[in-house]
Structures are given as C-alpha cells and as structure tokens.
Amino acid sequence: MGFPGSVPLILLLSACCVLAAAQLPLVINTWPYHDAVQRAWDTLQSGGSALDAVEKGCSQCEVDQCRGTVGYGGNPDEHGETTLDAMIMNGNTIEVGGVGQIRRIKSAISVARAVMEHSSHSLLVGESASIFAQNMGFLSEDLTTNKSLSMHAEWLSKKCQPNFWKNVFPDAATSCGPYQPVKGIRSKNRGMPAELINVHSHDTIGMIVIDESGSIAAGTSTNGLTHKIPGRVGDSPIAGAGAYADSTVGAAAATGVGDIMMRFLPSYQAVEYMRMGTEPATACQKAITRIQMYYPQFFGALICANRTGGYGAACSKSPGLDQFHFMVYNPLTALEQISIFCSILLLHWCSISFYSPRITLLNWSSFHSWRRIPHHTSNKRFPKWIKIAARKRRKNTIHC
C-alpha cells in the first residue's frame, strides 16, 4: 500500500503520546487497519470529501470484518445475534448521524450517514433503525456467520461465562439467565469484570479525516462487546464519546470499553482541550487521565488531530493493553503504522527533548504530588503502590 513498491512504515514509540508535524490532507484511524486508511486516502485523492473518506474507510473495515470486532459475523450478543453501532460527524456543520444496535444491515456507517443527511435526528437504534435503513434502500441480510454461531455455542457451554450481569439471581457468575434483580445487594465492582477486558474485544475503528480545504469529519463502526446484553449500545455511536469533529478546532475518536468511556465524553473533551490551544497529544492524554482518576486501569485509547493536521494519541495501561497501534496517512509519511506505550494513573506529562523533523515525543516525568491526589484516597480507589510512590515524590515532584 502507499506508493508503488512501498510498505507501511512502523514506528514504536517509548512514550504514551505522540505529537506529529502538521500535514494536510490527513487520515488517521485507531488500530492497524491498513486497508481502511488506504481506502479513505484513495477516496480523498479521487476528489471525495472528508465525509466520503470516513464513510469509505469505515466501510472497508465492515467488509473486512476487522479483527471480528467491526462488521457482520463478529461479537454475538447473549442471544447469538450480531448487531452494529456506528456514527459519522460533519465538522463543518456539527451534524451527526448514528445507529445503535442495528440489526440485519451490514453497512452501518453508511446508514449512519443516511440518518444525518435524510432525517433531522442524530441517532436511531434497534429494529427501528433497521427499518429506516431498508426504507433508504439498504439490503436486509443475516449478520450471523459460522464463527459467531460457534462463539455463542461455546459461551453457552461455559454456563454463559463471562457476562455483564450483576446484582441478580441466579448468580450470574455461575449460571445462565433469565435473571431477576436481587434487592439490597450492590456489586462493589464499578468497572468491567477483568475477564472481559480483552484487547481483541474492543477494537472499534475510529477515523478522522481532514481534507486539503480543512474540512474535518470523524466516524466509528463496531459490533460491540462480545456476549453483550441484547439492547446494549456502546460509546461508538454517541457524539462526543465515540468521536467528535469541529472543523474550527480538530477531531478525536475513541476505542476501548465503551460503557466506561461514554460516561466521560473523551472525544468531545479532547477537542475542547485543543480549542484552548492544547496540542493533540496532550489533549488525548488529559482526556484519558480524567477517566483514569475514576477507573485507574480502564481499557481505552484516543486519537486526536487539530485543524492544521497535527495529530497525537494516548492510551491507558490495563491488563489487556500496554501498547496501542494506530494508522496515519498524510503527504509526509505516506502510509504509517505507529505504536505507543500506554500510561498508568497519576503520571505527570511534560514535553521533553526528543525531537525530529517529523515528531515530538511526550514522555512522563513523575507522579503527581501527594497533595494533588483527592483526599478520599484512604479508601481502595487507588492501588497501594500508587499511594506509596506518590508520597515518596511529594517533596521533589517536577511540575511542567
């Protein structure tokens, strides 16, 4: 891919963020989905708009069934059915189109665009979204494959483990449903069960495209969590959570555990940081850190780009994620895969002296001072080793 005879350049960075020199046009997407970024770039080169490029790029992943987490035939729900979430956003007009839990329609990102362009709504969900798609001329077809059927059968054979239920009877940790609520008992686990934090279960494609005129678009597509409760809609089709674009500022797109990330609107937050003048890499990291303060080991990553084509990324180190890979295509790099190491809670970020003509790396310097950790750290909110390390750094914390 790229220029004839070339291969993608792969960079492995020893930091959690990367800030790259501005170049337009720009295509950037989460995870190493080479064909998706290539399809989006080719769309731009053939005269397509930023919106066209996002739609075509995400559609390529839907067709390719990227890692089984995008498109048909992947991640079945508890009933064994694969449903899709997607959204697209026009940074010029701030219009959004999204679909959640759409059934029997393979082209989720294209239906999302139809919602934006042929209705006054921003999000349609469930069976009604499927009917809308059929009325718009999309083909209704089965999204189930032998692979998804096999995944569901194996899950049933393991007594429906793992699953996403809590505070129910019978005990969801040892048996299948149907379940009934148990009153007076509340799970202490506010996050996702550890066995469900799997790097290969959350590989949503999030894409940002900036064309030569500076128009920005962003989009996402996914088939959601494996064995999700039917009816569940994640962060991907939610504007500000899965992605956000504003052509006067920039755009961001997220990937990870959507049920946690959507509570913080990280894509919107990152764009607002860039609006205040923050560089893309730092904006990504600040949005990730906000989530880490409540969920120190949550699984998630964010890509960001400003309106001039500068881009960055950040990720949260978790049991399922210590590196994050994403794709970039611009006139300077051609096709490039970048890998970054993920950060842990309470790392303080500074710009330091790693410079090249193309990239400035951001690396961590120290823990936040103890006084900056919330007063209620006497509970189990933060791991003991973090408290000890923070105390040791109290007198010599480096501030940037």
Short mmCIF file of N, CA, C and O in Angstrom, two decimals, residues 27 86 111 190 263 298:
data_model
loop_
_atom_site.label_atom_id
_atom_site.label_comp_id
_atom_site.label_asym_id
_atom_site.label_seq_id
_atom_site.Cartn_x
_atom_site.Cartn_y
_atom_site.Cartn_z
N VAL A 27 -5.36 11.41 7.15
CA VAL A 27 -6.26 10.32 7.56
C VAL A 27 -5.60 9.61 8.73
O VAL A 27 -4.41 9.26 8.65
N ALA A 86 -22.62 2.54 14.84
CA ALA A 86 -21.76 3.39 14.01
C ALA A 86 -22.21 4.84 14.11
O ALA A 86 -23.36 5.13 14.47
N VAL A 111 -25.50 3.75 6.84
CA VAL A 111 -26.82 4.06 7.41
C VAL A 111 -26.70 5.26 8.34
O VAL A 111 -27.58 6.13 8.36
N ARG A 190 -17.26 -1.32 40.03
CA ARG A 190 -17.84 -0.26 39.21
C ARG A 190 -17.39 -0.34 37.76
O ARG A 190 -17.95 0.31 36.90
N ARG A 263 -19.16 7.66 29.70
CA ARG A 263 -19.53 8.47 30.86
C ARG A 263 -18.71 9.76 30.93
O ARG A 263 -19.06 10.67 31.69
N PHE A 298 -8.69 1.25 33.44
CA PHE A 298 -9.67 1.03 32.38
C PHE A 298 -8.95 0.80 31.06
O PHE A 298 -7.82 1.23 30.84
#
